[in-house]
Amino acid sequence: MKRVTCFLFLLIFTSSVFAQKTSKKIENLLEVYAQNGKLNGSVLVADSKDVLFKKGFGMADFDWQQPNTPQTKFRIASISKQFTALMILQLVQEGKLKLEDKISTFIPEYPKEKAEKITIHHLLSHTSGIVHYFPDFYQKFSKNNYTPNELMHLFWDIDLLFDPSTQFRYSSFGYVVLGVILERVTGKNYESNLRERICKPLKMNNTGIDNDLNIIPQKAKGYLAAGNLLNCEYRNMTTVFATGQIYSTVEDLYLWHKALNSDLLLSEKYKKLLFTPNKNNYGYGWLMTSQELSKDKKVNTIWHTGGYNGFNAIILREENGYFITILANAEPTEVENIAKSILQILHNIPSEIPKKSLAQTLAKIIDSQNIKVGLEEYKKLQKTSANEYDFAEGALIGLSEYYGLLKKTDIVIQLLEFNAIQYPNSSWTYSNLGSIYAQLGNEQKAVEYYEKTLALFPHDSVAKTYLENVKKRQGK
């Protein structure tokens, strides 16, 4: 008996020491990310039994110098989709709808030729063909207030990108339609459904719907940190609705994760559908992929990211029971890279040392001198300090967004044209150049860059629409 007791004590003690060492390694890693200006938010890491690490980094509110904590509330953006998906599956479980049901069953006024083709399954799995936003949406519509029906009216006349079920195309608007269906079937608004179906049963007391009217204590403000720190551009939260309007904390998302390991919200039969891969390995609100942690080690993960206007987020569940969530309020934050580094620590694999922010370094030079000197410094650092700075494509893209907020269009154009040289296969860069030149009225340049966009990414609806309108004007 004494031997058994001693063995159990030793086992518990060893496990505790390992957890403490792992927690310290994670903290040291994240401190470097924070010091390099690449993490401002909150992080929680757990194994199959308990929380291993949770901590806030940086500020929830820089004006008032309020720090981030595990209790800070963040906009979780597209992570909201998995909540919408689960509530739809609850309705399926309750016999109130079927995955094969068409949009027309619940929204009879939806354009008939689309509504009778698209099913609930198509909407959940991003195989409906509905566009993911459209030209000028952010400039003309994203700051306005809409009811769910009014928001749906903005896009329902736009042609489908393909016949439903034939392809995968991520569509936030598809999840807007799901939100409208949820409200009509239940007779309750999205917020009430979220509260009654998920938050109350799970005691997720720090999760809810964000809008411009409610006062939400301990809610983080969003910032753009690509250059010098700026307040993020405003977006009315009614324009995201069921696709991204939820706020939460890392602690509440851990409760969500634990609930998905039980039958509390859904029976096993329907819960499996969340994590069953369809086209592009996308389930219902979740993505299933294999993460390569080293040459000899891969792990299966179920995850999703979210991001808009100052916020980035990730929620990740790993096959061995590990759970990671990162909620950040200074965009851009490389949540996927940070999560991968944490996974490497959990599997006792050396993680890469976080690199310094190239964008922030260049912004200081551009602001104090000029864009020409800044780009010359980029070339110099590329030769002398490639291992010290992050030269990923997103560095200059983020910097262009920073100067876009400052209305310094000339600098934005030079940054993007330079980025196109560095990354000639970047459809995002060409698309943004096309958009800028279109707004400036330079049709020749806009056409040039939109054609390059479509050559790399044929589904870009913004480029397609612009080029079609040009042809119509020219009578072609």
CSV table of C-alpha atoms in Angstrom, one decimal:
chain,number,residue,atom,x,y,z
A,1,MET,CA,0.0,0.0,0.0
A,2,LYS,CA,2.8,2.4,0.9
A,3,ARG,CA,4.5,1.6,-2.4
A,4,VAL,CA,1.3,2.4,-4.4
A,5,THR,CA,0.9,5.7,-2.4
A,6,CYS,CA,4.5,6.7,-3.1
A,7,PHE,CA,4.2,5.8,-6.7
A,8,LEU,CA,1.0,8.0,-7.1
A,9,PHE,CA,2.7,10.9,-5.2
A,10,LEU,CA,5.7,10.6,-7.5
A,11,LEU,CA,3.5,10.5,-10.6
A,12,ILE,CA,1.5,13.6,-9.5
A,13,PHE,CA,4.6,15.5,-8.5
A,14,THR,CA,6.4,14.7,-11.8
A,15,SER,CA,3.3,15.7,-13.8
A,16,SER,CA,3.1,19.0,-11.8
A,17,VAL,CA,6.8,19.8,-12.4
A,18,PHE,CA,6.4,19.1,-16.2
A,19,ALA,CA,3.3,21.4,-16.3
A,20,GLN,CA,5.2,24.2,-14.5
A,21,LYS,CA,8.2,23.9,-16.9
A,22,THR,CA,5.9,23.9,-19.9
A,23,SER,CA,4.0,26.9,-18.6
A,24,LYS,CA,7.2,28.8,-18.1
A,25,LYS,CA,8.4,28.0,-21.6
A,26,ILE,CA,5.2,29.2,-23.1
A,27,GLU,CA,5.4,32.4,-21.1
A,28,ASN,CA,9.0,33.1,-22.2
A,29,LEU,CA,8.0,32.6,-25.8
A,30,LEU,CA,5.0,34.9,-25.6
A,31,GLU,CA,7.0,37.6,-23.8
A,32,VAL,CA,9.4,37.7,-26.8
A,33,TYR,CA,6.4,38.0,-29.1
A,34,ALA,CA,5.1,40.9,-27.0
A,35,GLN,CA,8.5,42.6,-26.7
A,36,ASN,CA,8.8,42.4,-30.5
A,37,GLY,CA,5.5,44.2,-31.0
A,38,LYS,CA,3.8,41.1,-32.3
A,39,LEU,CA,1.4,40.2,-29.5
A,40,ASN,CA,-1.1,42.4,-27.6
A,41,GLY,CA,-3.9,40.3,-26.2
A,42,SER,CA,-4.7,37.3,-24.0
A,43,VAL,CA,-3.7,33.6,-24.3
A,44,LEU,CA,-4.9,30.4,-22.7
A,45,VAL,CA,-3.4,26.9,-23.1
A,46,ALA,CA,-4.8,23.7,-21.7
A,47,ASP,CA,-4.2,20.0,-21.9
A,48,SER,CA,-6.9,17.3,-21.7
A,49,LYS,CA,-7.3,17.8,-17.9
A,50,ASP,CA,-6.6,21.4,-16.9
A,51,VAL,CA,-5.4,24.9,-17.9
A,52,LEU,CA,-1.6,25.0,-18.3
A,53,PHE,CA,-1.2,28.7,-18.9
A,54,LYS,CA,-3.3,31.8,-19.1
A,55,LYS,CA,-2.1,35.4,-19.2
A,56,GLY,CA,-2.7,38.8,-20.8
A,57,PHE,CA,-0.1,40.8,-22.7
A,58,GLY,CA,-0.1,44.5,-23.5
A,59,MET,CA,-3.0,46.8,-23.2
A,60,ALA,CA,-6.8,46.4,-23.5
A,61,ASP,CA,-7.0,50.2,-23.7
A,62,PHE,CA,-3.9,52.2,-24.5
A,63,ASP,CA,-5.6,55.5,-23.7
A,64,TRP,CA,-6.2,54.5,-20.1
A,65,GLN,CA,-3.3,52.1,-19.9
A,66,GLN,CA,-5.6,49.2,-18.9
A,67,PRO,CA,-3.8,45.9,-19.3
A,68,ASN,CA,-5.1,42.8,-21.0
A,69,THR,CA,-6.0,39.9,-18.7
A,70,PRO,CA,-7.6,36.5,-19.1
A,71,GLN,CA,-10.9,38.2,-18.3
A,72,THR,CA,-10.6,40.8,-21.0
A,73,LYS,CA,-13.4,40.6,-23.6
A,74,PHE,CA,-12.3,40.6,-27.3
A,75,ARG,CA,-14.2,40.5,-30.5
A,76,ILE,CA,-13.7,37.0,-31.8
A,77,ALA,CA,-14.7,37.8,-35.4
A,78,SER,CA,-15.2,34.7,-37.6
A,79,ILE,CA,-14.8,32.3,-34.7
A,80,SER,CA,-18.5,33.3,-34.2
A,81,LYS,CA,-19.3,31.1,-37.2
A,82,GLN,CA,-18.9,27.9,-35.1
A,83,PHE,CA,-21.5,29.2,-32.6
A,84,THR,CA,-23.9,29.9,-35.4
A,85,ALA,CA,-23.2,26.4,-36.9
A,86,LEU,CA,-23.9,24.7,-33.5
A,87,MET,CA,-27.2,26.6,-33.0
A,88,ILE,CA,-28.3,25.5,-36.5
A,89,LEU,CA,-27.5,21.9,-35.7
A,90,GLN,CA,-29.4,22.2,-32.5
A,91,LEU,CA,-32.5,23.1,-34.6
A,92,VAL,CA,-31.7,20.1,-36.8
A,93,GLN,CA,-31.6,17.9,-33.7
A,94,GLU,CA,-34.9,19.4,-32.5
A,95,GLY,CA,-36.5,18.5,-35.8
A,96,LYS,CA,-37.1,22.2,-36.7
A,97,LEU,CA,-35.1,22.1,-40.0
A,98,LYS,CA,-33.0,19.7,-42.1
A,99,LEU,CA,-29.6,20.1,-43.6
A,100,GLU,CA,-31.2,19.5,-47.0
A,101,ASP,CA,-33.7,22.3,-46.6
A,102,LYS,CA,-33.4,25.1,-49.1
A,103,ILE,CA,-33.2,28.8,-48.2
A,104,SER,CA,-36.6,29.3,-49.8
A,105,THR,CA,-38.2,27.2,-47.1
A,106,PHE,CA,-37.4,29.9,-44.5
A,107,ILE,CA,-36.9,33.0,-46.5
A,108,PRO,CA,-39.5,33.0,-49.3
A,109,GLU,CA,-38.6,36.5,-50.5
A,110,TYR,CA,-35.0,35.5,-51.2
A,111,PRO,CA,-34.4,35.5,-55.0
A,112,LYS,CA,-36.0,32.3,-56.2
A,113,GLU,CA,-33.3,31.0,-58.6
A,114,LYS,CA,-30.8,31.0,-55.7
A,115,ALA,CA,-33.0,30.2,-52.8
A,116,GLU,CA,-34.2,27.0,-54.4
A,117,LYS,CA,-30.6,25.8,-55.1
A,118,ILE,CA,-28.9,26.5,-51.8
A,119,THR,CA,-29.3,24.3,-48.8
A,120,ILE,CA,-28.5,24.7,-45.1
A,121,HIS,CA,-25.5,22.3,-45.7
A,122,HIS,CA,-24.2,24.5,-48.5
A,123,LEU,CA,-24.3,27.6,-46.2
A,124,LEU,CA,-22.6,25.8,-43.3
A,125,SER,CA,-19.8,24.3,-45.5
A,126,HIS,CA,-19.1,27.4,-47.7
A,127,THR,CA,-20.2,25.6,-50.8
A,128,SER,CA,-23.2,27.8,-51.6
A,129,GLY,CA,-21.5,30.1,-54.2
A,130,ILE,CA,-22.6,33.2,-52.3
A,131,VAL,CA,-19.9,35.9,-52.4
A,132,HIS,CA,-17.7,36.9,-49.5
A,133,TYR,CA,-18.4,40.6,-49.4
A,134,PHE,CA,-18.4,42.7,-52.7
A,135,PRO,CA,-16.8,45.8,-54.3
A,136,ASP,CA,-17.1,48.9,-52.1
A,137,PHE,CA,-18.7,47.0,-49.2
A,138,TYR,CA,-16.2,48.3,-46.7
A,139,GLN,CA,-16.0,51.8,-48.1
A,140,LYS,CA,-19.8,52.4,-48.5
A,141,PHE,CA,-21.6,50.0,-46.2
A,142,SER,CA,-19.5,48.8,-43.3
A,143,LYS,CA,-20.1,51.8,-41.1
A,144,ASN,CA,-23.9,51.8,-41.4
A,145,ASN,CA,-26.5,50.2,-39.1
A,146,TYR,CA,-28.6,47.3,-40.6
A,147,THR,CA,-31.2,44.9,-39.4
A,148,PRO,CA,-30.3,41.3,-40.4
A,149,ASN,CA,-32.8,41.4,-43.2
A,150,GLU,CA,-31.4,44.7,-44.5
A,151,LEU,CA,-27.9,43.3,-44.4
A,152,MET,CA,-29.1,40.3,-46.4
A,153,HIS,CA,-30.7,42.5,-49.0
A,154,LEU,CA,-27.3,44.1,-49.8
A,155,PHE,CA,-26.0,40.9,-51.4
A,156,TRP,CA,-28.8,38.6,-52.3
A,157,ASP,CA,-29.1,39.8,-55.9
A,158,ILE,CA,-25.4,39.3,-56.7
A,159,ASP,CA,-24.7,36.3,-59.0
A,160,LEU,CA,-23.5,33.1,-57.4
A,161,LEU,CA,-19.8,32.4,-58.0
A,162,PHE,CA,-20.6,28.8,-58.9
A,163,ASP,CA,-23.4,26.2,-58.7
A,164,PRO,CA,-23.9,25.1,-55.1
A,165,SER,CA,-21.9,22.1,-53.9
A,166,THR,CA,-19.5,22.2,-56.9
A,167,GLN,CA,-16.7,24.3,-55.2
A,168,PHE,CA,-15.6,25.8,-51.9
A,169,ARG,CA,-15.5,29.5,-51.4
A,170,TYR,CA,-15.4,31.0,-47.9
A,171,SER,CA,-18.5,33.3,-47.5
A,172,SER,CA,-19.3,35.4,-44.5
A,173,PHE,CA,-22.6,36.4,-46.2
A,174,GLY,CA,-23.6,32.7,-46.3
A,175,TYR,CA,-23.5,32.7,-42.5
A,176,VAL,CA,-25.5,35.9,-42.4
A,177,VAL,CA,-28.3,33.9,-44.2
A,178,LEU,CA,-27.9,31.2,-41.5
A,179,GLY,CA,-28.4,33.8,-38.8
A,180,VAL,CA,-31.6,35.1,-40.5
A,181,ILE,CA,-32.9,31.5,-40.7
A,182,LEU,CA,-32.1,30.9,-37.0
A,183,GLU,CA,-34.1,33.9,-36.1
A,184,ARG,CA,-37.1,33.0,-38.2
A,185,VAL,CA,-37.3,29.4,-37.1
A,186,THR,CA,-37.0,30.3,-33.4
A,187,GLY,CA,-38.9,33.5,-33.4
A,188,LYS,CA,-36.0,35.0,-31.3
A,189,ASN,CA,-33.1,37.3,-32.3
A,190,TYR,CA,-29.6,36.0,-32.6
A,191,GLU,CA,-28.5,37.4,-29.3
A,192,SER,CA,-31.3,35.7,-27.3
A,193,ASN,CA,-30.5,32.4,-29.1
A,194,LEU,CA,-26.8,32.7,-28.2
A,195,ARG,CA,-27.6,33.5,-24.6
A,196,GLU,CA,-30.2,30.8,-24.0
A,197,ARG,CA,-28.7,28.0,-26.1
A,198,ILE,CA,-25.0,28.4,-25.3
A,199,CYS,CA,-24.0,31.0,-22.8
A,200,LYS,CA,-26.4,30.2,-20.0
A,201,PRO,CA,-25.9,26.4,-20.0
A,202,LEU,CA,-22.2,26.8,-20.1
A,203,LYS,CA,-22.0,29.7,-17.7
A,204,MET,CA,-20.1,31.7,-20.3
A,205,ASN,CA,-20.9,34.9,-18.5
A,206,ASN,CA,-18.4,37.0,-20.4
A,207,THR,CA,-19.6,36.2,-23.9
A,208,GLY,CA,-22.2,38.0,-25.9
A,209,ILE,CA,-23.1,40.2,-28.9
A,210,ASP,CA,-21.1,43.4,-29.5
A,211,ASN,CA,-22.8,46.5,-30.7
A,212,ASP,CA,-22.4,50.2,-30.5
A,213,LEU,CA,-25.1,50.8,-27.8
A,214,ASN,CA,-24.3,48.4,-25.0
A,215,ILE,CA,-21.7,49.2,-22.4
A,216,ILE,CA,-19.5,46.1,-22.1
A,217,PRO,CA,-17.1,46.3,-19.0
A,218,GLN,CA,-13.5,45.1,-19.6
A,219,LYS,CA,-13.9,45.1,-23.4
A,220,ALA,CA,-10.7,45.6,-25.3
A,221,LYS,CA,-10.4,48.4,-27.9
A,222,GLY,CA,-9.0,47.5,-31.4
A,223,TYR,CA,-5.8,48.9,-32.7
A,224,LEU,CA,-3.7,48.8,-35.9
A,225,ALA,CA,-0.1,48.0,-35.0
A,226,ALA,CA,1.4,47.6,-38.5
A,227,GLY,CA,3.3,50.8,-38.0
A,228,ASN,CA,3.0,53.2,-35.1
A,229,LEU,CA,0.0,52.3,-33.0
A,230,LEU,CA,-3.3,53.7,-34.3
A,231,ASN,CA,-7.0,53.3,-33.3
A,232,CYS,CA,-8.5,50.9,-35.8
A,233,GLU,CA,-11.0,52.0,-38.4
A,234,TYR,CA,-14.6,51.9,-37.3
A,235,ARG,CA,-17.0,49.1,-38.3
A,236,ASN,CA,-20.6,48.9,-37.4
A,237,MET,CA,-21.1,45.5,-35.7
A,238,THR,CA,-24.5,44.9,-37.3
A,239,THR,CA,-22.6,44.4,-40.6
A,240,VAL,CA,-21.1,41.2,-39.3
A,241,PHE,CA,-24.1,39.7,-37.4
A,242,ALA,CA,-24.1,35.9,-37.3
A,243,THR,CA,-20.8,35.7,-39.1
A,244,GLY,CA,-18.7,37.6,-36.5
A,245,GLN,CA,-20.5,39.7,-33.9
A,246,ILE,CA,-19.6,37.7,-30.8
A,247,TYR,CA,-17.2,38.9,-28.1
A,248,SER,CA,-15.7,36.5,-25.5
A,249,THR,CA,-12.7,35.9,-23.3
A,250,VAL,CA,-10.0,33.2,-23.4
A,251,GLU,CA,-11.6,31.7,-20.3
A,252,ASP,CA,-15.0,31.5,-21.8
A,253,LEU,CA,-13.7,29.9,-25.0
A,254,TYR,CA,-12.1,27.2,-22.8
A,255,LEU,CA,-15.6,26.5,-21.4
A,256,TRP,CA,-16.8,26.3,-25.0
A,257,HIS,CA,-14.0,23.8,-25.8
A,258,LYS,CA,-14.9,21.6,-22.8
A,259,ALA,CA,-18.5,21.6,-23.8
A,260,LEU,CA,-17.6,20.3,-27.2
A,261,ASN,CA,-16.1,17.3,-25.5
A,262,SER,CA,-19.5,16.5,-24.0
A,263,ASP,CA,-23.1,16.1,-25.1
A,264,LEU,CA,-24.3,19.1,-23.1
A,265,LEU,CA,-25.2,21.2,-26.2
A,266,LEU,CA,-25.5,18.5,-29.0
A,267,SER,CA,-25.7,14.8,-29.2
A,268,GLU,CA,-22.7,13.0,-30.5
A,269,LYS,CA,-24.5,12.3,-33.8
A,270,TYR,CA,-24.9,16.0,-34.7
A,271,LYS,CA,-21.7,17.2,-32.9
A,272,LYS,CA,-19.7,15.0,-35.3
A,273,LEU,CA,-21.0,17.1,-38.2
A,274,LEU,CA,-19.2,20.2,-36.9
A,275,PHE,CA,-15.9,18.3,-37.4
A,276,THR,CA,-16.6,16.3,-40.5
A,277,PRO,CA,-14.5,17.7,-43.4
A,278,ASN,CA,-16.2,18.7,-46.5
A,279,LYS,CA,-14.6,20.5,-49.4
A,280,ASN,CA,-11.2,22.2,-48.5
A,281,ASN,CA,-11.3,20.2,-45.2
A,282,TYR,CA,-13.9,22.6,-43.8
A,283,GLY,CA,-16.6,21.3,-41.5
A,284,TYR,CA,-19.3,23.5,-40.1
A,285,GLY,CA,-17.4,26.5,-38.6
A,286,TRP,CA,-14.2,24.5,-38.1
A,287,LEU,CA,-11.2,23.7,-40.3
A,288,MET,CA,-9.4,20.3,-40.1
A,289,THR,CA,-5.7,20.2,-41.0
A,290,SER,CA,-2.5,18.4,-40.1
A,291,GLN,CA,0.1,20.7,-38.5
A,292,GLU,CA,3.8,20.0,-39.3
A,293,LEU,CA,5.7,20.8,-36.1
A,294,SER,CA,9.0,19.4,-37.3
A,295,LYS,CA,10.3,17.1,-40.1
A,296,ASP,CA,9.4,14.1,-38.0
A,297,LYS,CA,6.2,15.3,-36.2
A,298,LYS,CA,2.7,16.2,-37.4
A,299,VAL,CA,-0.4,16.5,-35.4
A,300,ASN,CA,-4.1,16.8,-36.5
A,301,THR,CA,-5.8,20.0,-35.5
A,302,ILE,CA,-9.3,21.4,-35.6
A,303,TRP,CA,-9.3,25.2,-35.6
A,304,HIS,CA,-10.5,28.5,-36.9
A,305,THR,CA,-9.3,32.1,-37.0
A,306,GLY,CA,-11.0,35.4,-37.0
A,307,GLY,CA,-10.0,39.0,-37.7
A,308,TYR,CA,-11.3,42.4,-38.6
A,309,ASN,CA,-10.7,46.1,-37.6
A,310,GLY,CA,-8.0,45.7,-34.9
A,311,PHE,CA,-8.7,42.2,-33.8
A,312,ASN,CA,-7.2,38.8,-34.5
A,313,ALA,CA,-8.2,35.5,-32.9
A,314,ILE,CA,-7.6,31.7,-33.1
A,315,ILE,CA,-9.2,28.7,-31.4
A,316,LEU,CA,-7.4,25.4,-31.8
A,317,ARG,CA,-8.1,21.9,-30.6
A,318,GLU,CA,-5.4,19.2,-31.0
A,319,GLU,CA,-5.8,15.5,-31.3
A,320,ASN,CA,-3.9,14.8,-28.0
A,321,GLY,CA,-6.3,17.0,-26.1
A,322,TYR,CA,-4.4,20.2,-26.1
A,323,PHE,CA,-6.3,23.5,-26.5
A,324,ILE,CA,-5.0,26.9,-27.5
A,325,THR,CA,-6.9,30.2,-27.9
A,326,ILE,CA,-5.3,33.6,-28.6
A,327,LEU,CA,-7.4,36.8,-28.7
A,328,ALA,CA,-5.5,39.9,-29.8
A,329,ASN,CA,-6.5,43.5,-30.1
A,330,ALA,CA,-3.7,44.9,-32.2
A,331,GLU,CA,-3.8,44.0,-35.8
A,332,PRO,CA,-2.0,42.3,-37.5
A,333,THR,CA,-1.2,39.5,-35.0
A,334,GLU,CA,0.1,36.2,-36.4
A,335,VAL,CA,-2.1,34.0,-34.3
A,336,GLU,CA,-1.5,30.9,-36.4
A,337,ASN,CA,2.3,31.2,-36.1
A,338,ILE,CA,2.0,31.8,-32.3
A,339,ALA,CA,-0.3,28.8,-31.9
A,340,LYS,CA,2.1,26.6,-33.8
A,341,SER,CA,5.0,27.7,-31.6
A,342,ILE,CA,3.0,26.8,-28.5
A,343,LEU,CA,2.2,23.4,-30.0
A,344,GLN,CA,5.9,22.8,-30.6
A,345,ILE,CA,6.6,23.6,-26.9
A,346,LEU,CA,3.8,21.2,-25.8
A,347,HIS,CA,5.4,18.5,-27.9
A,348,ASN,CA,8.9,19.3,-26.7
A,349,ILE,CA,10.0,20.5,-30.1
A,350,PRO,CA,12.2,23.6,-30.4
A,351,SER,CA,10.1,26.5,-31.5
A,352,GLU,CA,11.4,29.3,-33.8
A,353,ILE,CA,12.5,32.5,-32.0
A,354,PRO,CA,9.9,35.2,-32.8
A,355,LYS,CA,11.3,37.7,-35.2
A,356,LYS,CA,11.1,41.5,-34.9
A,357,SER,CA,8.3,43.5,-36.7
A,358,LEU,CA,9.7,44.8,-40.0
A,359,ALA,CA,6.6,47.0,-40.5
A,360,GLN,CA,7.1,48.9,-37.2
A,361,THR,CA,10.8,49.4,-38.0
A,362,LEU,CA,10.1,50.7,-41.5
A,363,ALA,CA,7.3,53.0,-40.3
A,364,LYS,CA,9.7,54.9,-38.0
A,365,ILE,CA,12.0,55.5,-40.9
A,366,ILE,CA,9.3,56.5,-43.4
A,367,ASP,CA,7.7,58.8,-40.8
A,368,SER,CA,11.0,60.5,-39.9
A,369,GLN,CA,12.4,60.6,-43.4
A,370,ASN,CA,10.5,59.3,-46.5
A,371,ILE,CA,9.3,56.2,-48.3
A,372,LYS,CA,12.3,56.0,-50.5
A,373,VAL,CA,14.7,55.7,-47.5
A,374,GLY,CA,12.3,53.2,-45.9
A,375,LEU,CA,12.3,50.9,-49.0
A,376,GLU,CA,16.1,51.1,-49.2
A,377,GLU,CA,16.3,50.1,-45.5
A,378,TYR,CA,14.0,47.1,-46.4
A,379,LYS,CA,16.6,45.9,-49.1
A,380,LYS,CA,19.5,46.5,-46.7
A,381,LEU,CA,17.8,44.5,-43.8
A,382,GLN,CA,16.9,41.7,-46.3
A,383,LYS,CA,20.6,41.2,-47.0
A,384,THR,CA,22.0,41.7,-43.5
A,385,SER,CA,19.3,40.8,-41.0
A,386,ALA,CA,17.0,38.2,-42.7
A,387,ASN,CA,17.0,36.0,-39.7
A,388,GLU,CA,16.2,38.9,-37.3
A,389,TYR,CA,13.2,40.4,-39.0
A,390,ASP,CA,10.0,38.9,-40.4
A,391,PHE,CA,10.0,39.4,-44.2
A,392,ALA,CA,6.6,37.6,-44.8
A,393,GLU,CA,4.4,39.1,-47.5
A,394,GLY,CA,2.0,40.5,-44.8
A,395,ALA,CA,4.6,42.9,-43.5
A,396,LEU,CA,4.3,45.5,-46.3
A,397,ILE,CA,0.6,44.7,-46.7
A,398,GLY,CA,0.0,45.6,-43.1
A,399,LEU,CA,2.1,48.7,-43.5
A,400,SER,CA,0.0,49.8,-46.5
A,401,GLU,CA,-3.1,49.5,-44.4
A,402,TYR,CA,-1.5,51.7,-41.7
A,403,TYR,CA,-0.7,54.5,-44.2
A,404,GLY,CA,-4.2,53.9,-45.8
A,405,LEU,CA,-5.7,54.9,-42.5
A,406,LEU,CA,-3.6,58.0,-42.5
A,407,LYS,CA,-4.8,58.8,-46.1
A,408,LYS,CA,-1.3,58.8,-47.4
A,409,THR,CA,-2.2,57.2,-50.8
A,410,ASP,CA,1.1,57.8,-52.5
A,411,ILE,CA,3.0,55.9,-49.8
A,412,VAL,CA,0.4,53.1,-50.0
A,413,ILE,CA,0.9,52.7,-53.7
A,414,GLN,CA,4.7,52.7,-53.5
A,415,LEU,CA,4.5,50.0,-50.7
A,416,LEU,CA,2.2,47.8,-52.7
A,417,GLU,CA,4.1,48.2,-56.0
A,418,PHE,CA,7.3,47.3,-54.1
A,419,ASN,CA,5.5,44.3,-52.5
A,420,ALA,CA,4.4,43.1,-56.0
A,421,ILE,CA,8.1,43.0,-57.0
A,422,GLN,CA,9.0,41.1,-53.8
A,423,TYR,CA,5.9,38.8,-54.1
A,424,PRO,CA,4.8,38.6,-57.7
A,425,ASN,CA,2.2,35.9,-57.0
A,426,SER,CA,0.4,38.0,-54.4
A,427,SER,CA,-3.2,38.4,-55.7
A,428,TRP,CA,-4.1,40.4,-52.6
A,429,THR,CA,-1.5,43.1,-53.5
A,430,TYR,CA,-2.7,43.4,-57.1
A,431,SER,CA,-6.3,43.5,-56.0
A,432,ASN,CA,-5.6,46.4,-53.6
A,433,LEU,CA,-3.6,48.3,-56.2
A,434,GLY,CA,-6.5,47.8,-58.6
A,435,SER,CA,-8.9,49.2,-56.0
A,436,ILE,CA,-6.8,52.2,-55.2
A,437,TYR,CA,-6.4,53.2,-58.9
A,438,ALA,CA,-10.1,52.6,-59.5
A,439,GLN,CA,-10.9,55.1,-56.6
A,440,LEU,CA,-8.4,57.5,-58.1
A,441,GLY,CA,-10.1,57.3,-61.5
A,442,ASN,CA,-7.1,55.8,-63.2
A,443,GLU,CA,-8.9,53.1,-65.3
A,444,GLN,CA,-5.9,52.0,-67.2
A,445,LYS,CA,-3.9,51.1,-64.1
A,446,ALA,CA,-6.9,49.6,-62.4
A,447,VAL,CA,-7.6,47.3,-65.3
A,448,GLU,CA,-3.9,46.3,-65.4
A,449,TYR,CA,-3.8,45.3,-61.7
A,450,TYR,CA,-7.3,43.7,-61.7
A,451,GLU,CA,-6.3,41.5,-64.7
A,452,LYS,CA,-3.2,40.4,-62.8
A,453,THR,CA,-5.4,39.6,-59.8
A,454,LEU,CA,-7.7,37.3,-61.8
A,455,ALA,CA,-4.8,35.6,-63.4
A,456,LEU,CA,-3.7,34.5,-59.9
A,457,PHE,CA,-7.1,34.2,-58.3
A,458,PRO,CA,-10.0,33.8,-60.8
A,459,HIS,CA,-12.7,34.1,-58.1
A,460,ASP,CA,-11.9,37.7,-57.0
A,461,SER,CA,-15.4,39.2,-57.3
A,462,VAL,CA,-14.2,42.8,-56.9
A,463,ALA,CA,-11.8,42.4,-59.9
A,464,LYS,CA,-14.4,40.6,-61.9
A,465,THR,CA,-17.1,43.2,-61.4
A,466,TYR,CA,-14.8,46.1,-62.2
A,467,LEU,CA,-13.5,44.6,-65.4
A,468,GLU,CA,-17.1,43.6,-66.5
A,469,ASN,CA,-18.2,47.2,-66.0
A,470,VAL,CA,-15.3,48.6,-68.0
A,471,LYS,CA,-16.2,46.3,-70.9
A,472,LYS,CA,-19.8,47.4,-70.7
A,473,ARG,CA,-18.8,51.1,-70.8
A,474,GLN,CA,-16.5,50.4,-73.8
A,475,GLY,CA,-19.3,48.4,-75.6
A,476,LYS,CA,-17.3,45.2,-75.7
